PDB file of C-alpha atoms in Angstrom:
ATOM      1  CA  MET A   1       0.173  -0.002   0.031  1.00 56.00           C
ATOM      2  CA  ALA A   2       1.351   3.422  -1.143  1.00 70.00           C
ATOM      3  CA  THR A   3       1.640   6.404   1.692  1.00 80.00           C
ATOM      4  CA  MET A   4       0.815   9.845   0.147  1.00 76.00           C
ATOM      5  CA  THR A   5       1.980  12.886   1.501  1.00 84.00           C
ATOM      6  CA  ALA A   6      -0.550  15.386   2.940  1.00 82.00           C
ATOM      7  CA  ALA A   7      -0.857  17.526  -0.065  1.00 78.00           C
ATOM      8  CA  GLN A   8      -2.186  14.438  -1.836  1.00 76.00           C
ATOM      9  CA  GLN A   9      -4.623  13.547   0.975  1.00 73.00           C
ATOM     10  CA  ARG A  10      -5.978  17.063   0.559  1.00 71.00           C
ATOM     11  CA  ALA A  11      -6.009  16.769  -3.014  1.00 70.00           C
ATOM     12  CA  GLN A  12      -8.161  12.950  -2.591  1.00 70.00           C
ATOM     13  CA  ALA A  13     -10.237  14.787   0.115  1.00 64.00           C
ATOM     14  CA  LYS A  14     -11.350  17.414  -1.819  1.00 65.00           C
ATOM     15  CA  VAL A  15     -12.205  15.472  -4.662  1.00 62.00           C
ATOM     16  CA  GLU A  16     -14.427  13.446  -1.984  1.00 76.00           C
ATOM     17  CA  TYR A  17     -16.341  16.149  -0.869  1.00 84.00           C
ATOM     18  CA  ASP A  18     -20.365  15.836  -0.639  1.00 86.00           C
ATOM     19  CA  ALA A  19     -22.738  18.076   0.972  1.00 86.00           C
ATOM     20  CA  PHE A  20     -25.208  15.172   0.656  1.00 87.00           C
ATOM     21  CA  VAL A  21     -22.727  13.287   3.127  1.00 86.00           C
ATOM     22  CA  ALA A  22     -23.681  14.230   6.537  1.00 86.00           C
ATOM     23  CA  ALA A  23     -19.901  13.838   7.577  1.00 87.00           C
ATOM     24  CA  CYS A  24     -18.512  16.279   4.808  1.00 88.00           C
ATOM     25  CA  PRO A  25     -17.047  19.112   5.884  1.00 89.00           C
ATOM     26  CA  SER A  26     -18.723  21.129   3.317  1.00 89.00           C
ATOM     27  CA  ARG A  27     -22.174  20.396   5.119  1.00 89.00           C
ATOM     28  CA  LYS A  28     -20.682  23.045   8.103  1.00 89.00           C
ATOM     29  CA  LEU A  29     -19.660  25.342   5.298  1.00 91.00           C
ATOM     30  CA  LEU A  30     -22.946  25.567   3.880  1.00 91.00           C
ATOM     31  CA  ASP A  31     -24.759  25.858   7.113  1.00 90.00           C
ATOM     32  CA  ARG A  32     -22.235  29.194   7.850  1.00 91.00           C
ATOM     33  CA  ILE A  33     -22.341  30.722   4.686  1.00 91.00           C
ATOM     34  CA  SER A  34     -26.338  30.292   4.413  1.00 90.00           C
ATOM     35  CA  ASP A  35     -26.955  32.392   7.673  1.00 92.00           C
ATOM     36  CA  LYS A  36     -28.333  35.585   7.248  1.00 91.00           C
ATOM     37  CA  TRP A  37     -25.839  37.982   8.940  1.00 95.00           C
ATOM     38  CA  VAL A  38     -22.989  36.316   7.145  1.00 94.00           C
ATOM     39  CA  THR A  39     -24.848  37.502   3.570  1.00 91.00           C
ATOM     40  CA  LEU A  40     -25.750  40.878   5.167  1.00 92.00           C
ATOM     41  CA  ILE A  41     -21.785  41.272   6.417  1.00 94.00           C
ATOM     42  CA  LEU A  42     -20.646  40.244   3.322  1.00 94.00           C
ATOM     43  CA  ALA A  43     -23.325  42.592   1.279  1.00 91.00           C
ATOM     44  CA  ALA A  44     -21.832  45.312   3.663  1.00 93.00           C
ATOM     45  CA  LEU A  45     -18.417  45.139   3.296  1.00 95.00           C
ATOM     46  CA  GLY A  46     -18.684  44.029  -0.921  1.00 92.00           C
ATOM     47  CA  SER A  47     -19.798  47.319  -1.713  1.00 82.00           C
ATOM     48  CA  ASP A  48     -18.561  50.814  -1.105  1.00 65.00           C
ATOM     49  CA  SER A  49     -22.188  52.222  -2.758  1.00 53.00           C
ATOM     50  CA  ALA A  50     -24.245  54.020   0.060  1.00 51.00           C
ATOM     51  CA  HIS A  51     -26.465  51.688   1.829  1.00 53.00           C
ATOM     52  CA  ARG A  52     -29.987  52.255   1.254  1.00 52.00           C
ATOM     53  CA  PRO A  53     -33.451  50.670   0.765  1.00 47.00           C
ATOM     54  CA  GLY A  54     -32.916  49.390  -3.330  1.00 50.00           C
ATOM     55  CA  ALA A  55     -29.454  49.673  -3.253  1.00 51.00           C
ATOM     56  CA  ASP A  56     -27.990  47.261  -5.811  1.00 52.00           C
ATOM     57  CA  CYS A  57     -24.370  46.218  -3.960  1.00 52.00           C
ATOM     58  CA  ALA A  58     -22.647  47.969  -6.422  1.00 57.00           C
ATOM     59  CA  GLY A  59     -19.273  49.275  -6.597  1.00 64.00           C
ATOM     60  CA  GLY A  60     -16.201  47.858  -5.042  1.00 79.00           C
ATOM     61  CA  PRO A  61     -15.322  46.283  -1.785  1.00 90.00           C
ATOM     62  CA  ARG A  62     -14.589  48.309   1.139  1.00 91.00           C
ATOM     63  CA  THR A  63     -13.444  48.246   4.711  1.00 95.00           C
ATOM     64  CA  MET A  64     -15.785  49.186   7.462  1.00 96.00           C
ATOM     65  CA  ARG A  65     -15.255  49.322  11.367  1.00 95.00           C
ATOM     66  CA  TYR A  66     -17.177  47.622  13.806  1.00 94.00           C
ATOM     67  CA  SER A  67     -19.527  50.151  14.511  1.00 92.00           C
ATOM     68  CA  GLU A  68     -20.469  51.045  11.176  1.00 94.00           C
ATOM     69  CA  LEU A  69     -21.026  47.615  10.467  1.00 95.00           C
ATOM     70  CA  GLN A  70     -23.417  47.259  13.841  1.00 94.00           C
ATOM     71  CA  ARG A  71     -25.430  50.425  12.599  1.00 94.00           C
ATOM     72  CA  LEU A  72     -25.873  49.053   9.461  1.00 94.00           C
ATOM     73  CA  LEU A  73     -27.326  45.675   9.908  1.00 95.00           C
ATOM     74  CA  ALA A  74     -30.309  46.789  11.879  1.00 92.00           C
ATOM     75  CA  GLY A  75     -31.616  44.228  14.679  1.00 94.00           C
ATOM     76  CA  VAL A  76     -27.972  42.010  15.043  1.00 95.00           C
ATOM     77  CA  SER A  77     -26.884  41.919  18.557  1.00 96.00           C
ATOM     78  CA  GLN A  78     -23.236  42.848  19.652  1.00 96.00           C
ATOM     79  CA  LYS A  79     -22.515  39.029  20.251  1.00 97.00           C
ATOM     80  CA  MET A  80     -24.179  37.659  17.164  1.00 97.00           C
ATOM     81  CA  LEU A  81     -22.080  40.387  15.004  1.00 97.00           C
ATOM     82  CA  THR A  82     -18.862  39.002  16.911  1.00 97.00           C
ATOM     83  CA  GLN A  83     -19.374  35.485  16.448  1.00 97.00           C
ATOM     84  CA  THR A  84     -20.376  35.965  13.000  1.00 97.00           C
ATOM     85  CA  LEU A  85     -17.173  38.234  12.045  1.00 98.00           C
ATOM     86  CA  ARG A  86     -15.316  35.732  14.119  1.00 97.00           C
ATOM     87  CA  SER A  87     -16.598  32.857  12.292  1.00 96.00           C
ATOM     88  CA  LEU A  88     -16.040  34.584   8.929  1.00 97.00           C
ATOM     89  CA  GLU A  89     -12.229  35.651   9.946  1.00 97.00           C
ATOM     90  CA  ARG A  90     -11.622  31.747  11.223  1.00 96.00           C
ATOM     91  CA  ASP A  91     -12.738  30.611   7.304  1.00 95.00           C
ATOM     92  CA  GLY A  92     -10.222  33.396   5.587  1.00 97.00           C
ATOM     93  CA  LEU A  93     -13.262  35.188   4.399  1.00 97.00           C
ATOM     94  CA  VAL A  94     -12.533  38.302   5.991  1.00 97.00           C
ATOM     95  CA  SER A  95      -9.732  40.138   8.000  1.00 97.00           C
ATOM     96  CA  ARG A  96      -9.473  42.176  10.971  1.00 97.00           C
ATOM     97  CA  THR A  97      -7.328  45.130  11.491  1.00 96.00           C
ATOM     98  CA  VAL A  98      -6.727  46.698  15.066  1.00 95.00           C
ATOM     99  CA  VAL A  99      -5.260  49.998  15.061  1.00 91.00           C
ATOM    100  CA  PRO A 100      -3.823  50.821  18.860  1.00 93.00           C
ATOM    101  CA  THR A 101      -5.584  54.149  19.158  1.00 91.00           C
ATOM    102  CA  VAL A 102      -7.509  55.410  21.933  1.00 91.00           C
ATOM    103  CA  PRO A 103     -10.005  53.628  21.637  1.00 90.00           C
ATOM    104  CA  VAL A 104      -9.169  51.017  19.917  1.00 90.00           C
ATOM    105  CA  THR A 105     -10.154  50.807  16.370  1.00 91.00           C
ATOM    106  CA  VAL A 106     -10.966  47.709  14.403  1.00 93.00           C
ATOM    107  CA  SER A 107     -11.962  47.197  11.131  1.00 96.00           C
ATOM    108  CA  TYR A 108     -12.786  44.379   8.956  1.00 97.00           C
ATOM    109  CA  GLU A 109     -13.021  43.811   5.262  1.00 97.00           C
ATOM    110  CA  LEU A 110     -13.180  41.107   2.737  1.00 97.00           C
ATOM    111  CA  THR A 111     -10.030  38.827   1.506  1.00 96.00           C
ATOM    112  CA  GLU A 112     -10.061  37.580  -1.658  1.00 96.00           C
ATOM    113  CA  LEU A 113     -11.972  34.359  -0.846  1.00 95.00           C
ATOM    114  CA  GLY A 114     -14.749  36.145   0.946  1.00 96.00           C
ATOM    115  CA  LEU A 115     -15.004  38.254  -2.127  1.00 95.00           C
ATOM    116  CA  SER A 116     -15.681  35.709  -4.347  1.00 94.00           C
ATOM    117  CA  LEU A 117     -18.122  34.473  -2.002  1.00 94.00           C
ATOM    118  CA  TYR A 118     -19.492  38.256  -2.340  1.00 94.00           C
ATOM    119  CA  GLU A 119     -20.036  37.619  -5.767  1.00 89.00           C
ATOM    120  CA  MET A 120     -22.344  34.981  -5.420  1.00 87.00           C
ATOM    121  CA  MET A 121     -24.313  35.977  -2.451  1.00 86.00           C
ATOM    122  CA  ARG A 122     -24.759  39.751  -4.037  1.00 85.00           C
ATOM    123  CA  GLY A 123     -27.183  38.125  -6.585  1.00 85.00           C
ATOM    124  CA  LEU A 124     -28.951  35.755  -4.106  1.00 86.00           C
ATOM    125  CA  LYS A 125     -29.422  39.047  -2.007  1.00 83.00           C
ATOM    126  CA  ALA A 126     -30.864  40.983  -5.453  1.00 88.00           C
ATOM    127  CA  TRP A 127     -32.981  38.264  -5.847  1.00 91.00           C
ATOM    128  CA  ALA A 128     -34.798  38.009  -2.561  1.00 91.00           C
ATOM    129  CA  GLU A 129     -35.332  42.038  -2.729  1.00 91.00           C
ATOM    130  CA  THR A 130     -36.526  41.196  -6.276  1.00 96.00           C
ATOM    131  CA  HIS A 131     -38.792  38.558  -6.031  1.00 96.00           C
ATOM    132  CA  MET A 132     -40.082  39.267  -2.405  1.00 96.00           C
ATOM    133  CA  ASP A 133     -43.759  40.753  -3.296  1.00 96.00           C
ATOM    134  CA  ASP A 134     -44.192  37.590  -5.094  1.00 97.00           C
ATOM    135  CA  VAL A 135     -43.193  35.350  -2.519  1.00 97.00           C
ATOM    136  CA  LEU A 136     -45.338  37.022  -0.220  1.00 97.00           C
ATOM    137  CA  ALA A 137     -48.369  36.857  -2.422  1.00 97.00           C
ATOM    138  CA  ASN A 138     -47.611  33.120  -3.087  1.00 97.00           C
ATOM    139  CA  ARG A 139     -47.376  32.935   0.958  1.00 96.00           C
ATOM    140  CA  GLU A 140     -50.899  34.452   1.721  1.00 96.00           C
ATOM    141  CA  THR A 141     -52.640  32.142  -1.429  1.00 96.00           C
ATOM    142  CA  TYR A 142     -50.969  29.168   0.387  1.00 96.00           C
ATOM    143  CA  ASP A 143     -52.051  30.285   3.732  1.00 95.00           C
ATOM    144  CA  THR A 144     -56.158  31.419   2.355  1.00 94.00           C
ATOM    145  CA  ARG A 145     -55.817  27.669   1.039  1.00 94.00           C
ATOM    146  CA  VAL A 146     -54.724  25.814   3.812  1.00 89.00           C
ATOM    147  CA  ALA A 147     -56.432  27.132   6.751  1.00 81.00           C
TER     148      ALA A 147
END
């Protein structure tokens, strides 16, 4: 039996990634990136356009301070924002920069890996905003039929 190098083992495991298999690590990654706060953080960091209702997340990526993100993401708790940013940093999607000022300045930006995911998430966010009226109408029709 031939032994494999670590690089060969990683390459073999990559070929075998299948999110339909319960033990596959890609399933945990899908769980993480499908979170609404992840989507919104990526949208915020991926766009330098003004964040207002109907904005299409156009423009390039930007660096944001923690407090900016917290103000922008209505409804996110400090604990949830911190946990989500840490998990994104751990996965290599976001980088965190600390500047030793008084008070300390902490900022976040997308990495190259994060930018590649942002491109896909931007389309998902746009789809949800574009089709919300259709979804609400379908829910109402369904609820009337089922009730």
